[in-house]
Amino acid sequence: MGNVIKVGMADLKTTDSRGVLTTLGLGSCIGISLYDPIKKIAGMAHIMLPDSKQIKNNSNKAKFADTAVDVLIAEMLAKGAQQKNFKAKLAGGAQMFSFGNGGNDIMKIGYRNAIAAEEKLKSLNIPVISKDVGGTYGRTIELYGEDGRLFIKTIGHGTQTI
Amino acid sequence: MTSMSIESLNQQHIDVLKEIGNIGAGNAATALAGMLDKKIDMDVPKVKILDIQEVAEVLGGEENIVAGIYFNVHGDIQGNIMFLLDLASSKLLTGMLMGNSSDKEELDEMDRSALQEVGNILSGSYISSLATLTNFNIQLSVPSLAVDMAGAVMSVPAIQFSHISDKVLFIETELKEGDDLVEARFFLIPDEPSFEKILNSLGVY
């Protein structure tokens, strides 16, 4: 395995073909993975909330789906990637706890994060080529700079590569 | 009065929050001791103000398996309570309660339901002592249990905090059962207006 780079909560990182970007224990947050298969540049953002415009304290751009994608793209372009090549993969957005009342916004945050990430990517014409979102369990994800594969590990729900 | 933020808490605020953790968990420890008919030790509570990134690290790393029992707190204050055990402690605790062996591979439905109930009783006694102390009307939702990676479990309160801050405030108390070392943690996670209300109700501004 190449050089492993950890992406924390509300954080984003990029790498070239020699690196592996990883986020451990993703819950209701979303891991947004972008990859340029021609230049072999990869980027990952670990977002916590859907929309920076709804929050007063929005200085950390990596925290929100909308602003994190913009910053991630800028950093990948700076590394030599081209936006027209970008492919996206999404993972996370679980509902870890449920109180059975259905209407609680906070509890549906995983779902809202997933929708926001997809909408943001769609607005930039970046195709989401695969995703593993939702469910009620956590995920550890690894994005490989060499080929853009996304490896997903869970506790009791198996592993897969998307 | 200017609004209090997590970053602006002083030592006196932190001492008061610690005392809340102490009283709340003290009651919970008594309840647990009664349930198990065993002596329960309690550590001095810690008030932790962490960067969001550090949250899972205090629990032995993001991928460490934990059992989290989560509650919504509502009424005069809003927020959440998390009762958290690592997997080994969960098995020991359910083993003691159900009278079966603790060397099982996984928690079954009965174990999960027992854990939820323990969390319910302990969090209830924690919250009722907080209500008495502050004279607030505080209610607890039904419990919800997740057994999963620490990072995933803690992402839920972290997200709630992330609306207002890049820091997370926990009042953390550990309970220990004698030789068996059942370690359990309580996290009281008030939302930002609520911890100001709690402090004010105790005469701290």
Short mmCIF file of N, CA, C and O in Angstrom, two decimals, chain B residues 91-204:
data_model
loop_
_atom_site.label_atom_id
_atom_site.label_comp_id
_atom_site.label_asym_id
_atom_site.label_seq_id
_atom_site.Cartn_x
_atom_site.Cartn_y
_atom_site.Cartn_z
N LYS B 91 -19.85 -6.56 27.01
CA LYS B 91 -20.06 -8.00 27.19
C LYS B 91 -20.05 -8.36 28.68
O LYS B 91 -20.86 -9.16 29.14
N LEU B 92 -19.10 -7.76 29.43
CA LEU B 92 -19.04 -8.03 30.86
C LEU B 92 -20.32 -7.59 31.56
O LEU B 92 -20.89 -8.32 32.38
N LEU B 93 -20.77 -6.41 31.19
CA LEU B 93 -21.95 -5.84 31.84
C LEU B 93 -23.20 -6.66 31.54
O LEU B 93 -23.96 -7.00 32.44
N THR B 94 -23.38 -7.03 30.29
CA THR B 94 -24.57 -7.83 29.96
C THR B 94 -24.44 -9.21 30.58
O THR B 94 -25.43 -9.77 31.05
N GLY B 95 -23.21 -9.75 30.63
CA GLY B 95 -22.99 -11.04 31.28
C GLY B 95 -23.42 -11.00 32.74
O GLY B 95 -24.09 -11.91 33.23
N MET B 96 -23.07 -9.94 33.43
CA MET B 96 -23.45 -9.80 34.84
C MET B 96 -24.95 -9.69 35.01
O MET B 96 -25.54 -10.24 35.92
N LEU B 97 -25.56 -8.94 34.10
CA LEU B 97 -27.00 -8.71 34.22
C LEU B 97 -27.80 -9.95 33.88
O LEU B 97 -28.81 -10.25 34.52
N MET B 98 -27.36 -10.66 32.87
CA MET B 98 -28.15 -11.80 32.38
C MET B 98 -27.68 -13.10 33.01
O MET B 98 -28.26 -14.14 32.76
N GLY B 99 -26.59 -13.03 33.76
CA GLY B 99 -26.08 -14.24 34.40
C GLY B 99 -25.50 -15.24 33.41
O GLY B 99 -25.42 -16.43 33.69
N ASN B 100 -25.07 -14.78 32.23
CA ASN B 100 -24.42 -15.70 31.31
C ASN B 100 -22.95 -15.35 31.16
O ASN B 100 -22.48 -14.37 31.74
N SER B 101 -22.23 -16.12 30.40
CA SER B 101 -20.79 -15.89 30.32
C SER B 101 -20.51 -14.72 29.40
O SER B 101 -21.30 -14.39 28.51
N SER B 102 -19.38 -14.10 29.63
CA SER B 102 -19.07 -12.88 28.89
C SER B 102 -18.10 -13.15 27.75
O SER B 102 -17.57 -12.23 27.16
N ASP B 103 -17.84 -14.45 27.45
CA ASP B 103 -16.86 -14.72 26.40
C ASP B 103 -17.52 -14.95 25.04
O ASP B 103 -16.95 -15.56 24.15
N LYS B 104 -18.78 -14.50 24.92
CA LYS B 104 -19.45 -14.59 23.63
C LYS B 104 -18.75 -13.73 22.59
O LYS B 104 -18.17 -12.71 22.92
N GLU B 105 -18.87 -14.15 21.35
CA GLU B 105 -18.27 -13.37 20.25
C GLU B 105 -18.97 -12.03 20.07
O GLU B 105 -18.35 -10.99 19.99
N GLU B 106 -20.29 -12.10 20.01
CA GLU B 106 -21.05 -10.89 19.69
C GLU B 106 -22.19 -10.68 20.67
O GLU B 106 -22.56 -11.59 21.40
N LEU B 107 -22.73 -9.49 20.65
CA LEU B 107 -23.89 -9.20 21.48
C LEU B 107 -25.13 -9.67 20.73
O LEU B 107 -25.33 -9.33 19.57
N ASP B 108 -25.98 -10.46 21.42
CA ASP B 108 -27.21 -10.87 20.75
C ASP B 108 -28.34 -9.88 21.10
O ASP B 108 -28.12 -8.89 21.78
N GLU B 109 -29.54 -10.19 20.60
CA GLU B 109 -30.67 -9.27 20.78
C GLU B 109 -30.95 -8.98 22.25
O GLU B 109 -31.20 -7.85 22.65
N MET B 110 -30.88 -10.06 23.08
CA MET B 110 -31.13 -9.90 24.51
C MET B 110 -30.10 -8.98 25.15
O MET B 110 -30.43 -8.14 25.97
N ASP B 111 -28.82 -9.17 24.75
CA ASP B 111 -27.75 -8.33 25.29
C ASP B 111 -27.98 -6.87 24.92
O ASP B 111 -27.80 -5.97 25.74
N ARG B 112 -28.36 -6.68 23.67
CA ARG B 112 -28.56 -5.31 23.19
C ARG B 112 -29.70 -4.65 23.95
O ARG B 112 -29.61 -3.50 24.34
N SER B 113 -30.75 -5.41 24.15
CA SER B 113 -31.88 -4.84 24.84
C SER B 113 -31.54 -4.58 26.31
O SER B 113 -31.95 -3.56 26.88
N ALA B 114 -30.72 -5.46 26.91
CA ALA B 114 -30.28 -5.23 28.29
C ALA B 114 -29.41 -3.97 28.38
O ALA B 114 -29.56 -3.16 29.30
N LEU B 115 -28.51 -3.81 27.40
CA LEU B 115 -27.64 -2.63 27.39
C LEU B 115 -28.46 -1.35 27.30
O LEU B 115 -28.20 -0.36 27.98
N GLN B 116 -29.48 -1.41 26.44
CA GLN B 116 -30.34 -0.25 26.26
C GLN B 116 -31.04 0.11 27.56
O GLN B 116 -31.16 1.26 27.93
N GLU B 117 -31.46 -0.94 28.25
CA GLU B 117 -32.19 -0.71 29.49
C GLU B 117 -31.26 -0.16 30.57
O GLU B 117 -31.63 0.74 31.33
N VAL B 118 -30.04 -0.69 30.65
CA VAL B 118 -29.07 -0.15 31.61
C VAL B 118 -28.82 1.32 31.31
O VAL B 118 -28.84 2.18 32.20
N GLY B 119 -28.60 1.61 30.04
CA GLY B 119 -28.37 3.00 29.63
C GLY B 119 -29.53 3.89 30.03
O GLY B 119 -29.36 5.01 30.50
N ASN B 120 -30.72 3.36 29.86
CA ASN B 120 -31.94 4.09 30.18
C ASN B 120 -32.01 4.44 31.67
O ASN B 120 -32.25 5.58 32.05
N ILE B 121 -31.76 3.43 32.50
CA ILE B 121 -31.85 3.64 33.95
C ILE B 121 -30.76 4.61 34.42
O ILE B 121 -31.02 5.54 35.18
N LEU B 122 -29.55 4.39 33.92
CA LEU B 122 -28.44 5.23 34.37
C LEU B 122 -28.58 6.66 33.88
O LEU B 122 -28.36 7.62 34.62
N SER B 123 -28.97 6.82 32.62
CA SER B 123 -29.12 8.18 32.10
C SER B 123 -30.29 8.88 32.78
O SER B 123 -30.24 10.09 33.02
N GLY B 124 -31.33 8.11 33.09
CA GLY B 124 -32.47 8.68 33.82
C GLY B 124 -32.04 9.23 35.17
O GLY B 124 -32.44 10.33 35.56
N SER B 125 -31.20 8.46 35.90
CA SER B 125 -30.79 8.95 37.21
C SER B 125 -29.83 10.13 37.08
O SER B 125 -29.84 11.05 37.89
N TYR B 126 -29.03 10.11 36.02
CA TYR B 126 -28.13 11.23 35.74
C TYR B 126 -28.93 12.51 35.52
O TYR B 126 -28.69 13.55 36.13
N ILE B 127 -29.92 12.40 34.65
CA ILE B 127 -30.72 13.56 34.28
C ILE B 127 -31.60 14.05 35.43
O ILE B 127 -31.77 15.24 35.64
N SER B 128 -32.12 13.10 36.22
CA SER B 128 -33.00 13.56 37.30
C SER B 128 -32.20 14.32 38.35
O SER B 128 -32.70 15.28 38.95
N SER B 129 -30.93 13.94 38.55
CA SER B 129 -30.13 14.71 39.51
C SER B 129 -29.81 16.10 38.95
O SER B 129 -29.77 17.08 39.67
N LEU B 130 -29.60 16.16 37.64
CA LEU B 130 -29.35 17.46 37.01
C LEU B 130 -30.59 18.36 37.10
O LEU B 130 -30.49 19.56 37.35
N ALA B 131 -31.77 17.74 36.94
CA ALA B 131 -33.02 18.49 37.03
C ALA B 131 -33.22 19.04 38.44
O ALA B 131 -33.61 20.20 38.63
N THR B 132 -32.93 18.22 39.45
CA THR B 132 -33.07 18.65 40.84
C THR B 132 -32.12 19.81 41.13
O THR B 132 -32.49 20.80 41.74
N LEU B 133 -30.90 19.66 40.66
CA LEU B 133 -29.86 20.65 40.91
C LEU B 133 -30.20 22.01 40.30
O LEU B 133 -29.99 23.06 40.91
N THR B 134 -30.71 21.99 39.10
CA THR B 134 -30.94 23.24 38.36
C THR B 134 -32.37 23.74 38.48
O THR B 134 -32.66 24.86 38.05
N ASN B 135 -33.24 22.87 39.02
CA ASN B 135 -34.66 23.20 39.07
C ASN B 135 -35.29 23.31 37.68
O ASN B 135 -36.27 24.00 37.49
N PHE B 136 -34.71 22.63 36.73
CA PHE B 136 -35.26 22.62 35.38
C PHE B 136 -36.15 21.40 35.17
O PHE B 136 -35.97 20.37 35.83
N ASN B 137 -37.06 21.56 34.25
CA ASN B 137 -37.82 20.42 33.78
C ASN B 137 -37.04 19.79 32.62
O ASN B 137 -36.87 20.41 31.58
N ILE B 138 -36.51 18.59 32.83
CA ILE B 138 -35.68 17.95 31.80
C ILE B 138 -36.24 16.56 31.50
O ILE B 138 -36.48 15.78 32.42
N GLN B 139 -36.45 16.29 30.25
CA GLN B 139 -36.94 14.98 29.86
C GLN B 139 -35.99 14.27 28.92
O GLN B 139 -35.20 14.90 28.22
N LEU B 140 -36.11 12.94 28.95
CA LEU B 140 -35.22 12.09 28.18
C LEU B 140 -36.05 11.32 27.16
O LEU B 140 -37.14 10.85 27.47
N SER B 141 -35.53 11.19 25.93
CA SER B 141 -36.21 10.38 24.92
C SER B 141 -36.03 8.89 25.25
O SER B 141 -35.32 8.54 26.18
N VAL B 142 -36.61 8.05 24.43
CA VAL B 142 -36.31 6.62 24.53
C VAL B 142 -34.84 6.43 24.11
O VAL B 142 -34.30 7.25 23.38
N PRO B 143 -34.21 5.34 24.57
CA PRO B 143 -32.81 5.13 24.19
C PRO B 143 -32.68 4.58 22.77
O PRO B 143 -33.59 3.95 22.26
N SER B 144 -31.54 4.88 22.15
CA SER B 144 -31.23 4.26 20.87
C SER B 144 -29.79 3.75 20.94
O SER B 144 -28.89 4.46 21.35
N LEU B 145 -29.60 2.49 20.55
CA LEU B 145 -28.30 1.84 20.70
C LEU B 145 -27.61 1.65 19.35
O LEU B 145 -28.24 1.28 18.37
N ALA B 146 -26.31 1.93 19.31
CA ALA B 146 -25.51 1.59 18.14
C ALA B 146 -24.24 0.90 18.63
O ALA B 146 -23.58 1.39 19.55
N VAL B 147 -23.92 -0.26 18.05
CA VAL B 147 -22.65 -0.92 18.34
C VAL B 147 -21.84 -0.85 17.06
O VAL B 147 -22.17 -1.52 16.08
N ASP B 148 -20.83 0.00 17.06
CA ASP B 148 -20.12 0.26 15.80
C ASP B 148 -18.80 0.96 16.07
O ASP B 148 -18.39 1.09 17.22
N MET B 149 -18.14 1.41 15.01
CA MET B 149 -16.87 2.11 15.16
C MET B 149 -17.06 3.41 15.94
O MET B 149 -18.03 4.13 15.72
N ALA B 150 -16.09 3.69 16.82
CA ALA B 150 -16.20 4.88 17.68
C ALA B 150 -16.39 6.15 16.85
O ALA B 150 -17.18 7.03 17.22
N GLY B 151 -15.68 6.24 15.74
CA GLY B 151 -15.79 7.43 14.90
C GLY B 151 -17.21 7.63 14.40
O GLY B 151 -17.73 8.74 14.41
N ALA B 152 -17.83 6.53 13.98
CA ALA B 152 -19.18 6.60 13.45
C ALA B 152 -20.19 6.94 14.54
O ALA B 152 -21.08 7.77 14.35
N VAL B 153 -20.02 6.32 15.71
CA VAL B 153 -20.94 6.57 16.82
C VAL B 153 -20.82 8.02 17.27
O VAL B 153 -21.82 8.71 17.46
N MET B 154 -19.58 8.50 17.40
CA MET B 154 -19.38 9.86 17.90
C MET B 154 -19.63 10.92 16.84
O MET B 154 -19.68 12.12 17.13
N SER B 155 -19.79 10.50 15.58
CA SER B 155 -20.07 11.50 14.54
C SER B 155 -21.40 12.20 14.80
O SER B 155 -21.58 13.35 14.41
N VAL B 156 -22.31 11.50 15.47
CA VAL B 156 -23.65 12.07 15.67
C VAL B 156 -23.62 13.27 16.62
O VAL B 156 -24.05 14.36 16.24
N PRO B 157 -23.07 13.13 17.84
CA PRO B 157 -22.94 14.35 18.66
C PRO B 157 -21.99 15.37 18.05
O PRO B 157 -22.21 16.59 18.18
N ALA B 158 -20.95 14.91 17.36
CA ALA B 158 -20.01 15.86 16.75
C ALA B 158 -20.71 16.73 15.72
O ALA B 158 -20.49 17.94 15.64
N ILE B 159 -21.60 16.12 14.93
CA ILE B 159 -22.35 16.89 13.94
C ILE B 159 -23.25 17.90 14.63
O ILE B 159 -23.35 19.05 14.20
N GLN B 160 -23.85 17.49 15.74
CA GLN B 160 -24.71 18.42 16.43
C GLN B 160 -23.93 19.65 16.91
O GLN B 160 -24.41 20.76 16.84
N PHE B 161 -22.73 19.40 17.41
CA PHE B 161 -21.89 20.51 17.84
C PHE B 161 -21.40 21.33 16.67
O PHE B 161 -21.17 22.53 16.79
N SER B 162 -21.20 20.68 15.53
CA SER B 162 -20.57 21.37 14.41
C SER B 162 -21.44 22.50 13.87
O SER B 162 -20.95 23.34 13.14
N HIS B 163 -22.72 22.51 14.23
CA HIS B 163 -23.56 23.64 13.84
C HIS B 163 -23.06 24.94 14.44
O HIS B 163 -23.25 26.01 13.88
N ILE B 164 -22.50 24.85 15.62
CA ILE B 164 -22.15 26.08 16.33
C ILE B 164 -20.66 26.29 16.52
O ILE B 164 -20.22 27.38 16.82
N SER B 165 -19.86 25.25 16.36
CA SER B 165 -18.46 25.39 16.72
C SER B 165 -17.61 24.32 16.04
O SER B 165 -18.12 23.31 15.59
N ASP B 166 -16.31 24.55 15.99
CA ASP B 166 -15.40 23.50 15.57
C ASP B 166 -14.83 22.77 16.78
O ASP B 166 -13.96 21.92 16.66
N LYS B 167 -15.36 23.13 17.95
CA LYS B 167 -14.97 22.44 19.19
C LYS B 167 -16.15 21.66 19.73
O LYS B 167 -17.30 22.00 19.46
N VAL B 168 -15.87 20.65 20.50
CA VAL B 168 -16.91 19.85 21.12
C VAL B 168 -16.68 19.85 22.62
O VAL B 168 -15.54 19.71 23.07
N LEU B 169 -17.74 20.05 23.39
CA LEU B 169 -17.60 20.02 24.83
C LEU B 169 -18.25 18.76 25.40
O LEU B 169 -19.40 18.47 25.09
N PHE B 170 -17.49 18.02 26.17
CA PHE B 170 -18.03 16.84 26.84
C PHE B 170 -17.87 16.97 28.33
O PHE B 170 -16.85 17.47 28.79
N ILE B 171 -18.84 16.51 29.07
CA ILE B 171 -18.63 16.25 30.49
C ILE B 171 -18.56 14.74 30.58
O ILE B 171 -19.54 14.05 30.33
N GLU B 172 -17.40 14.25 30.89
CA GLU B 172 -17.15 12.81 30.78
C GLU B 172 -16.90 12.22 32.16
O GLU B 172 -16.11 12.76 32.93
N THR B 173 -17.58 11.15 32.48
CA THR B 173 -17.36 10.48 33.75
C THR B 173 -17.21 8.99 33.52
O THR B 173 -17.98 8.40 32.77
N GLU B 174 -16.24 8.39 34.15
CA GLU B 174 -16.04 6.95 34.00
C GLU B 174 -16.54 6.22 35.23
O GLU B 174 -16.28 6.62 36.36
N LEU B 175 -17.24 5.12 34.99
CA LEU B 175 -17.66 4.23 36.08
C LEU B 175 -16.88 2.94 35.95
O LEU B 175 -16.68 2.44 34.85
N LYS B 176 -16.47 2.38 37.08
CA LYS B 176 -15.71 1.13 37.02
C LYS B 176 -16.28 0.13 38.01
O LYS B 176 -16.63 0.50 39.12
N GLU B 177 -16.36 -1.12 37.59
CA GLU B 177 -16.85 -2.15 38.49
C GLU B 177 -15.68 -3.03 38.88
O GLU B 177 -15.22 -3.84 38.08
N GLY B 178 -15.20 -2.85 40.11
CA GLY B 178 -14.21 -3.70 40.78
C GLY B 178 -13.19 -4.37 39.88
O GLY B 178 -12.55 -3.73 39.04
N ASP B 179 -13.02 -5.68 40.06
CA ASP B 179 -11.98 -6.42 39.36
C ASP B 179 -12.31 -6.58 37.88
O ASP B 179 -11.43 -6.81 37.06
N ASP B 180 -13.59 -6.50 37.56
CA ASP B 180 -14.00 -6.81 36.19
C ASP B 180 -13.79 -5.64 35.24
O ASP B 180 -13.89 -5.81 34.03
N LEU B 181 -13.50 -4.48 35.79
CA LEU B 181 -13.18 -3.34 34.95
C LEU B 181 -14.20 -3.06 33.84
O LEU B 181 -13.85 -2.98 32.67
N VAL B 182 -15.45 -3.01 34.26
CA VAL B 182 -16.45 -2.48 33.32
C VAL B 182 -16.24 -0.98 33.29
O VAL B 182 -16.42 -0.31 34.30
N GLU B 183 -15.80 -0.49 32.18
CA GLU B 183 -15.61 0.95 32.07
C GLU B 183 -16.72 1.54 31.22
O GLU B 183 -16.93 1.10 30.09
N ALA B 184 -17.41 2.47 31.78
CA ALA B 184 -18.49 3.12 31.04
C ALA B 184 -18.30 4.62 31.13
O ALA B 184 -17.78 5.12 32.12
N ARG B 185 -18.65 5.31 30.09
CA ARG B 185 -18.51 6.76 30.09
C ARG B 185 -19.85 7.41 29.83
O ARG B 185 -20.64 6.92 29.04
N PHE B 186 -20.06 8.51 30.51
CA PHE B 186 -21.21 9.35 30.22
C PHE B 186 -20.73 10.59 29.50
O PHE B 186 -19.79 11.23 29.94
N PHE B 187 -21.40 10.96 28.47
CA PHE B 187 -21.15 12.25 27.86
C PHE B 187 -22.43 13.05 27.93
O PHE B 187 -23.45 12.63 27.39
N LEU B 188 -22.38 14.16 28.62
CA LEU B 188 -23.51 15.09 28.59
C LEU B 188 -23.16 16.13 27.54
O LEU B 188 -22.10 16.74 27.60
N ILE B 189 -24.02 16.26 26.57
CA ILE B 189 -23.71 17.11 25.42
C ILE B 189 -24.81 18.15 25.29
O ILE B 189 -25.73 18.00 24.49
N PRO B 190 -24.73 19.21 26.09
CA PRO B 190 -25.76 20.25 25.98
C PRO B 190 -25.53 21.07 24.72
O PRO B 190 -24.39 21.21 24.27
N ASP B 191 -26.61 21.57 24.11
CA ASP B 191 -26.36 22.50 23.01
C ASP B 191 -25.88 23.83 23.62
O ASP B 191 -25.91 24.02 24.84
N GLU B 192 -25.41 24.73 22.78
CA GLU B 192 -24.70 25.89 23.31
C GLU B 192 -25.59 26.78 24.21
O GLU B 192 -25.17 27.14 25.31
N PRO B 193 -26.82 27.12 23.80
CA PRO B 193 -27.65 27.93 24.70
C PRO B 193 -27.92 27.21 26.02
O PRO B 193 -28.04 27.84 27.07
N SER B 194 -27.98 25.87 25.97
CA SER B 194 -28.33 25.13 27.18
C SER B 194 -27.22 25.12 28.21
O SER B 194 -27.48 25.18 29.40
N PHE B 195 -25.96 25.03 27.79
CA PHE B 195 -24.98 25.03 28.86
C PHE B 195 -24.83 26.39 29.50
O PHE B 195 -24.54 26.50 30.68
N GLU B 196 -25.17 27.42 28.75
CA GLU B 196 -25.24 28.73 29.37
C GLU B 196 -26.38 28.77 30.40
O GLU B 196 -26.22 29.28 31.51
N LYS B 197 -27.53 28.19 30.03
CA LYS B 197 -28.67 28.15 30.95
C LYS B 197 -28.35 27.35 32.21
O LYS B 197 -28.70 27.73 33.32
N ILE B 198 -27.66 26.23 32.01
CA ILE B 198 -27.29 25.40 33.17
C ILE B 198 -26.40 26.19 34.12
O ILE B 198 -26.63 26.23 35.32
N LEU B 199 -25.39 26.82 33.53
CA LEU B 199 -24.44 27.59 34.36
C LEU B 199 -25.17 28.72 35.08
O LEU B 199 -24.98 28.93 36.28
N ASN B 200 -26.03 29.44 34.35
CA ASN B 200 -26.75 30.55 34.96
C ASN B 200 -27.65 30.08 36.09
O ASN B 200 -27.77 30.75 37.12
N SER B 201 -28.30 28.93 35.91
CA SER B 201 -29.20 28.43 36.93
C SER B 201 -28.46 28.12 38.22
O SER B 201 -29.03 28.06 39.30
N LEU B 202 -27.15 27.90 38.11
CA LEU B 202 -26.35 27.60 39.29
C LEU B 202 -25.60 28.85 39.76
O LEU B 202 -24.68 28.77 40.56
N GLY B 203 -25.99 29.99 39.23
CA GLY B 203 -25.44 31.25 39.71
C GLY B 203 -24.08 31.58 39.11
O GLY B 203 -23.34 32.38 39.65
N VAL B 204 -23.75 30.97 37.98
CA VAL B 204 -22.44 31.25 37.35
C VAL B 204 -22.69 31.96 36.03
O VAL B 204 -23.49 31.49 35.22
#
